[in-house]
């Protein structure tokens, strides 16, 4: 019986000796309230969530609605708890629909800043901002206006 206990502890020690310990890593984003994914293992947590990681090199991807994804690579020693802040990319532009109706019908409107032409009744998605529009229709004088 005593020999079985000693054998058990030797096997347990050998198994534990070969294992790399994992420590707690708290995942944060800037700005707050995003999600963080660990590329190497596919795990994702919400802002402030905890992931247990072993020592190694990791790539983190932060995401949040309305922002471009942020990416951060880091080397983790695995010996102590850590807090990682992954910065998000810039804000995505707010897109709006621009629909064109000309009077008289059949005209074309050019959005000068984008170089895009829109025929009567057509529409495009465009970032909010200030634009110069040129309206044209054969037989009529062209018209230029600025819109916000």
Tab-separated table of N, CA and C in Angstrom:
chain	number	residue	atom	x	y	z
A	1	UNK	N	0.833	-1.195	0.000
A	1	UNK	CA	0.000	0.000	0.000
A	1	UNK	C	0.869	1.247	0.000
A	2	UNK	N	1.882	1.255	0.837
A	2	UNK	CA	2.784	2.400	0.920
A	2	UNK	C	3.495	2.615	-0.411
A	3	UNK	N	3.885	1.536	-1.079
A	3	UNK	CA	4.557	1.614	-2.370
A	3	UNK	C	3.630	2.226	-3.424
A	4	UNK	N	2.337	1.896	-3.380
A	4	UNK	CA	1.362	2.466	-4.315
A	4	UNK	C	1.239	3.980	-4.126
A	5	UNK	N	1.246	4.458	-2.873
A	5	UNK	CA	1.159	5.896	-2.598
A	5	UNK	C	2.396	6.607	-3.123
A	6	UNK	N	3.556	6.052	-2.890
A	6	UNK	CA	4.791	6.668	-3.363
A	6	UNK	C	4.788	6.718	-4.883
A	7	UNK	N	4.401	5.595	-5.521
A	7	UNK	CA	4.332	5.537	-6.977
A	7	UNK	C	3.357	6.594	-7.507
A	8	UNK	N	2.198	6.757	-6.871
A	8	UNK	CA	1.192	7.749	-7.257
A	8	UNK	C	1.771	9.158	-7.195
A	9	UNK	N	2.469	9.504	-6.114
A	9	UNK	CA	3.042	10.835	-5.961
A	9	UNK	C	4.168	11.084	-6.958
A	10	UNK	N	4.926	10.068	-7.289
A	10	UNK	CA	5.986	10.232	-8.285
A	10	UNK	C	5.381	10.531	-9.649
A	11	UNK	N	4.335	9.800	-10.017
A	11	UNK	CA	3.671	10.038	-11.307
A	11	UNK	C	3.010	11.413	-11.314
A	12	UNK	N	2.347	11.781	-10.231
A	12	UNK	CA	1.709	13.089	-10.130
A	12	UNK	C	2.744	14.199	-10.250
A	13	UNK	N	3.868	14.069	-9.547
A	13	UNK	CA	4.927	15.079	-9.614
A	13	UNK	C	5.483	15.184	-11.030
A	14	UNK	N	5.652	14.060	-11.689
A	14	UNK	CA	6.178	14.067	-13.058
A	14	UNK	C	5.210	14.766	-14.003
A	15	UNK	N	3.926	14.513	-13.832
A	15	UNK	CA	2.931	15.173	-14.671
A	15	UNK	C	2.901	16.672	-14.421
A	16	UNK	N	2.911	17.053	-13.161
A	16	UNK	CA	2.868	18.467	-12.821
A	16	UNK	C	4.137	19.189	-13.245
A	17	UNK	N	5.265	18.504	-13.174
A	17	UNK	CA	6.541	19.119	-13.529
A	17	UNK	C	6.538	19.530	-15.002
A	18	UNK	N	5.926	18.733	-15.842
A	18	UNK	CA	5.895	19.010	-17.280
A	18	UNK	C	4.831	20.004	-17.684
A	19	UNK	N	3.932	20.356	-16.798
A	19	UNK	CA	2.844	21.280	-17.126
A	19	UNK	C	3.299	22.713	-16.930
A	20	UNK	N	2.904	23.562	-17.859
A	20	UNK	CA	3.162	24.986	-17.715
A	20	UNK	C	1.952	25.599	-17.015
A	21	UNK	N	2.160	26.302	-15.914
A	21	UNK	CA	1.013	26.875	-15.214
A	21	UNK	C	0.367	27.991	-16.032
A	22	UNK	N	-0.925	28.142	-15.863
A	22	UNK	CA	-1.651	29.224	-16.526
A	22	UNK	C	-2.052	30.235	-15.460
A	23	UNK	N	-1.999	31.502	-15.827
A	23	UNK	CA	-2.380	32.558	-14.891
A	23	UNK	C	-3.500	33.382	-15.511
A	24	UNK	N	-4.145	34.154	-14.662
A	24	UNK	CA	-5.295	34.964	-15.077
A	24	UNK	C	-4.835	36.230	-15.780
A	25	UNK	N	-5.447	36.499	-16.933
A	25	UNK	CA	-5.182	37.730	-17.660
A	25	UNK	C	-6.519	38.426	-17.881
A	26	UNK	N	-6.637	39.645	-17.356
A	26	UNK	CA	-7.868	40.421	-17.533
A	26	UNK	C	-7.758	41.205	-18.833
A	27	UNK	N	-8.781	41.116	-19.661
A	27	UNK	CA	-8.792	41.757	-20.968
A	27	UNK	C	-9.651	43.015	-20.945
A	28	UNK	N	-9.055	44.120	-21.365
A	28	UNK	CA	-9.741	45.410	-21.426
A	28	UNK	C	-9.572	46.006	-22.817
A	29	UNK	N	-10.455	46.936	-23.184
A	29	UNK	CA	-10.316	47.657	-24.441
A	29	UNK	C	-10.324	49.148	-24.154
A	30	UNK	N	-9.757	49.910	-25.082
A	30	UNK	CA	-9.847	51.361	-25.002
A	30	UNK	C	-10.311	51.860	-26.349
A	31	UNK	N	-11.455	52.543	-26.412
A	31	UNK	CA	-12.417	52.815	-25.364
A	31	UNK	C	-13.026	51.538	-24.786
A	32	UNK	N	-13.661	51.724	-23.638
A	32	UNK	CA	-14.193	50.599	-22.855
A	32	UNK	C	-15.346	49.879	-23.565
A	33	UNK	N	-15.691	48.729	-23.007
A	33	UNK	CA	-16.870	47.934	-23.375
A	33	UNK	C	-16.797	47.220	-24.722
A	34	UNK	N	-15.584	46.920	-25.187
A	34	UNK	CA	-15.427	46.105	-26.386
A	34	UNK	C	-15.272	44.643	-26.013
A	35	UNK	N	-14.900	43.831	-26.976
A	35	UNK	CA	-14.609	42.414	-26.765
A	35	UNK	C	-13.164	42.169	-27.178
A	36	UNK	N	-12.524	41.171	-26.545
A	36	UNK	CA	-11.149	40.823	-26.892
A	36	UNK	C	-11.099	39.339	-27.243
A	37	UNK	N	-10.475	39.032	-28.376
A	37	UNK	CA	-10.286	37.649	-28.816
A	37	UNK	C	-8.799	37.328	-28.840
A	38	UNK	N	-8.474	36.103	-28.402
A	38	UNK	CA	-7.109	35.611	-28.464
A	38	UNK	C	-7.004	34.790	-29.744
A	39	UNK	N	-6.193	35.250	-30.684
A	39	UNK	CA	-6.098	34.604	-31.996
A	39	UNK	C	-5.646	33.147	-31.859
A	40	UNK	N	-4.667	32.895	-31.006
A	40	UNK	CA	-4.063	31.572	-30.903
A	40	UNK	C	-5.020	30.487	-30.399
A	41	UNK	N	-6.002	30.845	-29.573
A	41	UNK	CA	-6.913	29.806	-29.069
A	41	UNK	C	-8.386	30.086	-29.383
A	42	UNK	N	-8.676	31.200	-30.042
A	42	UNK	CA	-10.037	31.501	-30.459
A	42	UNK	C	-10.978	31.933	-29.346
A	43	UNK	N	-10.470	32.096	-28.133
A	43	UNK	CA	-11.347	32.494	-27.020
A	43	UNK	C	-11.634	33.986	-27.074
A	44	UNK	N	-12.868	34.353	-26.730
A	44	UNK	CA	-13.297	35.747	-26.721
A	44	UNK	C	-13.969	36.053	-25.398
A	45	UNK	N	-13.655	37.232	-24.839
A	45	UNK	CA	-14.311	37.672	-23.606
A	45	UNK	C	-14.768	39.111	-23.771
A	46	UNK	N	-15.788	39.472	-23.005
A	46	UNK	CA	-16.246	40.853	-22.959
A	46	UNK	C	-15.265	41.675	-22.143
A	47	UNK	N	-15.411	42.993	-22.226
A	47	UNK	CA	-14.560	43.926	-21.489
A	47	UNK	C	-14.460	43.518	-20.020
A	48	UNK	N	-13.242	43.425	-19.497
A	48	UNK	CA	-13.017	43.058	-18.102
A	48	UNK	C	-12.997	41.566	-17.847
A	49	UNK	N	-13.236	40.763	-18.891
A	49	UNK	CA	-13.262	39.310	-18.737
A	49	UNK	C	-11.872	38.737	-18.464
A	50	UNK	N	-11.863	37.528	-17.930
A	50	UNK	CA	-10.618	36.848	-17.557
A	50	UNK	C	-10.387	35.658	-18.484
A	51	UNK	N	-9.155	35.537	-18.968
A	51	UNK	CA	-8.735	34.368	-19.733
A	51	UNK	C	-7.500	33.808	-19.053
A	52	UNK	N	-7.434	32.486	-18.902
A	52	UNK	CA	-6.253	31.838	-18.334
A	52	UNK	C	-5.304	31.502	-19.475
A	53	UNK	N	-4.094	32.031	-19.395
A	53	UNK	CA	-3.098	31.819	-20.444
A	53	UNK	C	-1.813	31.257	-19.861
A	54	UNK	N	-1.166	30.430	-20.632
A	54	UNK	CA	0.162	29.938	-20.290
A	54	UNK	C	1.189	30.913	-20.860
A	55	UNK	N	2.425	30.780	-20.442
A	55	UNK	CA	3.481	31.634	-20.968
A	55	UNK	C	3.553	31.471	-22.479
A	56	UNK	N	3.753	32.574	-23.188
A	56	UNK	CA	3.873	32.501	-24.642
A	56	UNK	C	3.607	33.839	-25.293
A	57	UNK	N	3.660	33.831	-26.614
A	57	UNK	CA	3.400	35.035	-27.400
A	57	UNK	C	1.967	34.959	-27.924
A	58	UNK	N	1.226	36.043	-27.769
A	58	UNK	CA	-0.187	36.057	-28.136
A	58	UNK	C	-0.512	37.283	-28.991
A	59	UNK	N	-1.530	37.111	-29.832
A	59	UNK	CA	-2.079	38.221	-30.602
A	59	UNK	C	-3.521	38.403	-30.150
A	60	UNK	N	-3.845	39.619	-29.749
A	60	UNK	CA	-5.199	39.941	-29.279
A	60	UNK	C	-5.864	40.860	-30.282
A	61	UNK	N	-7.156	40.631	-30.518
A	61	UNK	CA	-7.927	41.484	-31.413
A	61	UNK	C	-9.113	42.030	-30.627
A	62	UNK	N	-9.209	43.362	-30.566
A	62	UNK	CA	-10.311	44.022	-29.870
A	62	UNK	C	-11.353	44.454	-30.895
A	63	UNK	N	-12.628	44.335	-30.526
A	63	UNK	CA	-13.702	44.756	-31.424
A	63	UNK	C	-14.803	45.442	-30.625
A	64	UNK	N	-15.477	46.354	-31.294
A	64	UNK	CA	-16.599	47.063	-30.695
A	64	UNK	C	-17.401	47.687	-31.829
A	65	UNK	N	-18.709	47.625	-31.722
A	65	UNK	CA	-19.577	48.183	-32.758
A	65	UNK	C	-19.256	49.671	-32.943
A	66	UNK	N	-19.116	50.075	-34.202
A	66	UNK	CA	-18.844	51.474	-34.508
A	66	UNK	C	-17.369	51.820	-34.546
A	67	UNK	N	-16.479	50.836	-34.306
A	67	UNK	CA	-15.032	51.066	-34.311
A	67	UNK	C	-14.348	50.049	-35.217
A	68	UNK	N	-13.197	50.432	-35.741
A	68	UNK	CA	-12.360	49.475	-36.449
A	68	UNK	C	-11.681	48.598	-35.410
A	69	UNK	N	-11.404	47.345	-35.775
A	69	UNK	CA	-10.745	46.425	-34.844
A	69	UNK	C	-9.341	46.911	-34.514
A	70	UNK	N	-8.924	46.631	-33.273
A	70	UNK	CA	-7.565	46.911	-32.845
A	70	UNK	C	-6.824	45.603	-32.668
A	71	UNK	N	-5.522	45.616	-32.837
A	71	UNK	CA	-4.721	44.395	-32.748
A	71	UNK	C	-3.493	44.686	-31.889
A	72	UNK	N	-3.152	43.730	-31.018
A	72	UNK	CA	-2.009	43.898	-30.127
A	72	UNK	C	-1.311	42.561	-29.961
A	73	UNK	N	0.006	42.544	-30.117
A	73	UNK	CA	0.805	41.350	-29.855
A	73	UNK	C	1.547	41.564	-28.550
A	74	UNK	N	1.615	40.512	-27.727
A	74	UNK	CA	2.364	40.643	-26.483
A	74	UNK	C	2.928	39.298	-26.063
A	75	UNK	N	3.993	39.375	-25.270
A	75	UNK	CA	4.626	38.176	-24.728
A	75	UNK	C	4.250	38.122	-23.258
A	76	UNK	N	3.742	36.968	-22.844
A	76	UNK	CA	3.265	36.799	-21.472
A	76	UNK	C	4.138	35.779	-20.763
A	77	UNK	N	4.611	36.124	-19.562
A	77	UNK	CA	5.499	35.214	-18.832
A	77	UNK	C	4.756	34.086	-18.126
A	78	UNK	N	3.438	34.226	-17.938
A	78	UNK	CA	2.625	33.165	-17.352
A	78	UNK	C	2.797	32.979	-15.856
A	79	UNK	N	3.614	33.799	-15.208
A	79	UNK	CA	3.881	33.596	-13.783
A	79	UNK	C	2.962	34.378	-12.868
A	80	UNK	N	2.387	35.457	-13.361
A	80	UNK	CA	1.546	36.270	-12.486
A	80	UNK	C	0.326	36.762	-13.255
A	81	UNK	N	-0.661	37.202	-12.520
A	81	UNK	CA	-1.847	37.758	-13.165
A	81	UNK	C	-1.472	39.045	-13.879
A	82	UNK	N	-2.222	39.358	-14.918
A	82	UNK	CA	-1.921	40.556	-15.698
A	82	UNK	C	-3.213	41.212	-16.160
A	83	UNK	N	-3.078	42.447	-16.576
A	83	UNK	CA	-4.178	43.215	-17.155
A	83	UNK	C	-3.664	43.773	-18.480
A	84	UNK	N	-4.376	43.491	-19.562
A	84	UNK	CA	-3.959	43.941	-20.884
A	84	UNK	C	-5.034	44.854	-21.455
A	85	UNK	N	-4.610	46.023	-21.937
A	85	UNK	CA	-5.532	46.964	-22.580
A	85	UNK	C	-5.234	46.960	-24.075
A	86	UNK	N	-6.234	46.580	-24.868
A	86	UNK	CA	-6.083	46.524	-26.320
A	86	UNK	C	-6.796	47.739	-26.908
A	87	UNK	N	-6.039	48.651	-27.541
A	87	UNK	CA	-6.694	49.838	-28.121
A	87	UNK	C	-7.472	49.482	-29.383
A	88	UNK	N	-8.652	50.032	-29.507
A	88	UNK	CA	-9.455	49.857	-30.719
A	88	UNK	C	-8.960	50.823	-31.783
A	89	UNK	N	-9.275	50.515	-33.043
A	89	UNK	CA	-8.960	51.444	-34.121
A	89	UNK	C	-9.882	52.649	-34.024
A	90	UNK	N	-9.771	53.551	-34.958
A	90	UNK	CA	-10.617	54.745	-34.943
A	90	UNK	C	-12.081	54.429	-35.157
A	91	UNK	N	-12.901	55.431	-34.934
A	91	UNK	CA	-14.335	55.275	-35.150
A	91	UNK	C	-14.628	55.082	-36.624
A	92	UNK	N	-15.576	54.185	-36.904
A	92	UNK	CA	-16.026	54.017	-38.279
A	92	UNK	C	-16.907	55.216	-38.634
A	93	UNK	N	-16.848	55.649	-39.883
A	93	UNK	CA	-17.700	56.782	-40.257
A	93	UNK	C	-19.173	56.399	-40.233
A	94	UNK	N	-19.989	57.367	-39.897
A	94	UNK	CA	-21.438	57.163	-39.928
A	94	UNK	C	-21.868	57.353	-41.378
A	95	UNK	N	-22.496	56.343	-41.943
A	95	UNK	CA	-22.921	56.424	-43.338
A	95	UNK	C	-24.392	56.806	-43.438
A	96	UNK	N	-24.678	57.604	-44.445
A	96	UNK	CA	-26.057	58.020	-44.707
A	96	UNK	C	-26.368	57.741	-46.167
A	97	UNK	N	-27.645	57.577	-46.461
A	97	UNK	CA	-28.073	57.406	-47.852
A	97	UNK	C	-28.335	58.776	-48.455
A	98	UNK	N	-27.796	58.996	-49.641
A	98	UNK	CA	-28.063	60.223	-50.394
A	98	UNK	C	-28.861	59.800	-51.616
A	99	UNK	N	-30.122	60.252	-51.685
A	99	UNK	CA	-31.000	59.917	-52.813
A	99	UNK	C	-31.212	61.175	-53.638
A	100	UNK	N	-31.128	61.029	-54.950
A	100	UNK	CA	-31.214	62.182	-55.859
A	100	UNK	C	-32.518	62.136	-56.644
A	101	UNK	N	-33.243	63.258	-56.628
A	101	UNK	CA	-34.417	63.472	-57.478
A	101	UNK	C	-34.243	64.838	-58.105
A	102	UNK	N	-34.193	64.890	-59.431
A	102	UNK	CA	-33.991	66.177	-60.099
A	102	UNK	C	-35.310	66.683	-60.657
A	103	UNK	N	-35.359	68.009	-60.777
A	103	UNK	CA	-36.551	68.628	-61.344
A	103	UNK	C	-36.073	69.656	-62.364
A	104	UNK	N	-36.361	69.476	-63.626
A	104	UNK	CA	-37.135	68.403	-64.228
A	104	UNK	C	-36.399	67.068	-64.157
A	105	UNK	N	-37.126	65.963	-64.333
A	105	UNK	CA	-36.535	64.628	-64.231
A	105	UNK	C	-35.472	64.374	-65.302
A	106	UNK	N	-34.589	63.404	-64.998
A	106	UNK	CA	-33.592	62.974	-65.976
A	106	UNK	C	-32.214	63.561	-65.776
A	107	UNK	N	-32.029	64.360	-64.750
A	107	UNK	CA	-30.732	64.981	-64.514
A	107	UNK	C	-29.745	64.041	-63.832
A	108	UNK	N	-28.520	64.516	-63.729
A	108	UNK	CA	-27.451	63.783	-63.055
A	108	UNK	C	-26.807	64.716	-62.038
A	109	UNK	N	-26.457	64.149	-60.866
A	109	UNK	CA	-25.796	64.938	-59.826
A	109	UNK	C	-24.441	64.306	-59.554
A	110	UNK	N	-23.387	65.128	-59.559
A	110	UNK	CA	-22.036	64.665	-59.234
A	110	UNK	C	-21.695	65.133	-57.829
A	111	UNK	N	-21.242	64.180	-56.992
A	111	UNK	CA	-20.712	64.531	-55.670
A	111	UNK	C	-19.237	64.824	-55.904
A	112	UNK	N	-18.876	66.097	-55.886
A	112	UNK	CA	-17.539	66.533	-56.293
A	112	UNK	C	-16.444	65.842	-55.481
A	113	UNK	N	-16.597	65.752	-54.183
A	113	UNK	CA	-15.548	65.202	-53.320
A	113	UNK	C	-15.284	63.715	-53.562
A	114	UNK	N	-16.269	62.982	-54.061
A	114	UNK	CA	-16.087	61.549	-54.316
A	114	UNK	C	-15.913	61.241	-55.795
A	115	UNK	N	-16.285	62.196	-56.666
A	115	UNK	CA	-16.206	61.961	-58.098
A	115	UNK	C	-17.301	61.044	-58.618
A	116	UNK	N	-18.302	60.757	-57.810
A	116	UNK	CA	-19.376	59.834	-58.217
A	116	UNK	C	-20.558	60.590	-58.800
A	117	UNK	N	-21.106	60.031	-59.878
A	117	UNK	CA	-22.303	60.585	-60.515
A	117	UNK	C	-23.508	59.748	-60.116
A	118	UNK	N	-24.614	60.432	-59.833
A	118	UNK	CA	-25.854	59.759	-59.457
A	118	UNK	C	-26.944	60.237	-60.409
A	119	UNK	N	-27.597	59.290	-61.069
A	119	UNK	CA	-28.693	59.642	-61.980
A	119	UNK	C	-29.971	59.881	-61.173
A	120	UNK	N	-30.890	60.586	-61.781
A	120	UNK	CA	-32.177	60.883	-61.149
A	120	UNK	C	-32.805	59.604	-60.599
A	121	UNK	N	-33.180	59.618	-59.333
A	121	UNK	CA	-33.789	58.461	-58.677
A	121	UNK	C	-32.777	57.515	-58.043
A	122	UNK	N	-31.505	57.731	-58.288
A	122	UNK	CA	-30.469	56.858	-57.727
A	122	UNK	C	-30.043	57.301	-56.334
A	123	UNK	N	-29.254	56.452	-55.695
A	123	UNK	CA	-28.760	56.816	-54.364
A	123	UNK	C	-27.381	56.188	-54.131
A	124	UNK	N	-26.645	56.760	-53.186
A	124	UNK	CA	-25.354	56.220	-52.742
A	124	UNK	C	-25.297	56.303	-51.223
A	125	UNK	N	-24.419	55.466	-50.637
A	125	UNK	CA	-24.133	55.573	-49.192
A	125	UNK	C	-22.881	56.412	-49.062
A	126	UNK	N	-22.938	57.385	-48.181
A	126	UNK	CA	-21.858	58.352	-48.064
A	126	UNK	C	-21.658	58.719	-46.599
A	127	UNK	N	-20.410	58.966	-46.222
A	127	UNK	CA	-20.112	59.371	-44.846
A	127	UNK	C	-20.679	60.758	-44.588
A	128	UNK	N	-21.136	60.972	-43.353
A	128	UNK	CA	-21.662	62.284	-42.982
A	128	UNK	C	-20.583	63.335	-43.184
A	129	UNK	N	-20.971	64.514	-43.626
A	129	UNK	CA	-20.007	65.587	-43.837
A	129	UNK	C	-20.561	66.654	-44.755
A	130	UNK	N	-19.685	67.529	-45.209
A	130	UNK	CA	-20.065	68.625	-46.110
A	130	UNK	C	-19.624	68.247	-47.529
A	131	UNK	N	-20.544	68.400	-48.490
A	131	UNK	CA	-20.262	68.019	-49.865
A	131	UNK	C	-20.729	69.104	-50.832
A	132	UNK	N	-20.054	69.147	-51.985
A	132	UNK	CA	-20.450	70.026	-53.081
A	132	UNK	C	-21.104	69.157	-54.145
A	133	UNK	N	-22.294	69.557	-54.581
A	133	UNK	CA	-23.040	68.809	-55.590
A	133	UNK	C	-23.176	69.657	-56.849
A	134	UNK	N	-22.925	69.038	-58.008
A	134	UNK	CA	-23.141	69.660	-59.305
A	134	UNK	C	-24.309	68.948	-59.966
A	135	UNK	N	-25.348	69.696	-60.295
A	135	UNK	CA	-26.518	69.121	-60.977
A	135	UNK	C	-26.458	69.506	-62.451
A	136	UNK	N	-26.713	68.527	-63.335
A	136	UNK	CA	-26.649	68.784	-64.773
A	136	UNK	C	-27.795	68.068	-65.481
A	137	UNK	N	-28.316	68.735	-66.504
A	137	UNK	CA	-29.347	68.152	-67.358
A	137	UNK	C	-29.217	68.828	-68.718
A	138	UNK	N	-29.155	68.018	-69.765
A	138	UNK	CA	-28.961	68.558	-71.111
A	138	UNK	C	-30.045	69.598	-71.415
A	139	UNK	N	-29.602	70.749	-71.924
A	139	UNK	CA	-30.529	71.827	-72.263
A	139	UNK	C	-30.747	72.804	-71.116
A	140	UNK	N	-30.146	72.519	-69.939
A	140	UNK	CA	-30.282	73.404	-68.777
A	140	UNK	C	-28.902	73.825	-68.292
A	141	UNK	N	-28.866	74.940	-67.585
A	141	UNK	CA	-27.616	75.416	-67.009
A	141	UNK	C	-27.277	74.558	-65.787
A	142	UNK	N	-25.984	74.182	-65.633
A	142	UNK	CA	-25.555	73.398	-64.467
A	142	UNK	C	-25.731	74.213	-63.194
A	143	UNK	N	-25.954	73.511	-62.097
A	143	UNK	CA	-26.175	74.185	-60.817
A	143	UNK	C	-25.247	73.565	-59.781
A	144	UNK	N	-24.663	74.368	-58.932
A	144	UNK	CA	-23.756	73.909	-57.873
A	144	UNK	C	-24.327	74.303	-56.521
A	145	UNK	N	-24.386	73.322	-55.579
A	145	UNK	CA	-24.839	73.619	-54.214
A	145	UNK	C	-23.938	72.884	-53.219
A	146	UNK	N	-23.893	73.374	-51.990
A	146	UNK	CA	-23.176	72.705	-50.907
A	146	UNK	C	-24.209	72.180	-49.916
A	147	UNK	N	-23.973	70.970	-49.429
A	147	UNK	CA	-24.889	70.374	-48.446
A	147	UNK	C	-24.093	69.824	-47.279
A	148	UNK	N	-24.725	69.768	-46.123
A	148	UNK	CA	-24.115	69.181	-44.921
A	148	UNK	C	-24.820	67.883	-44.584
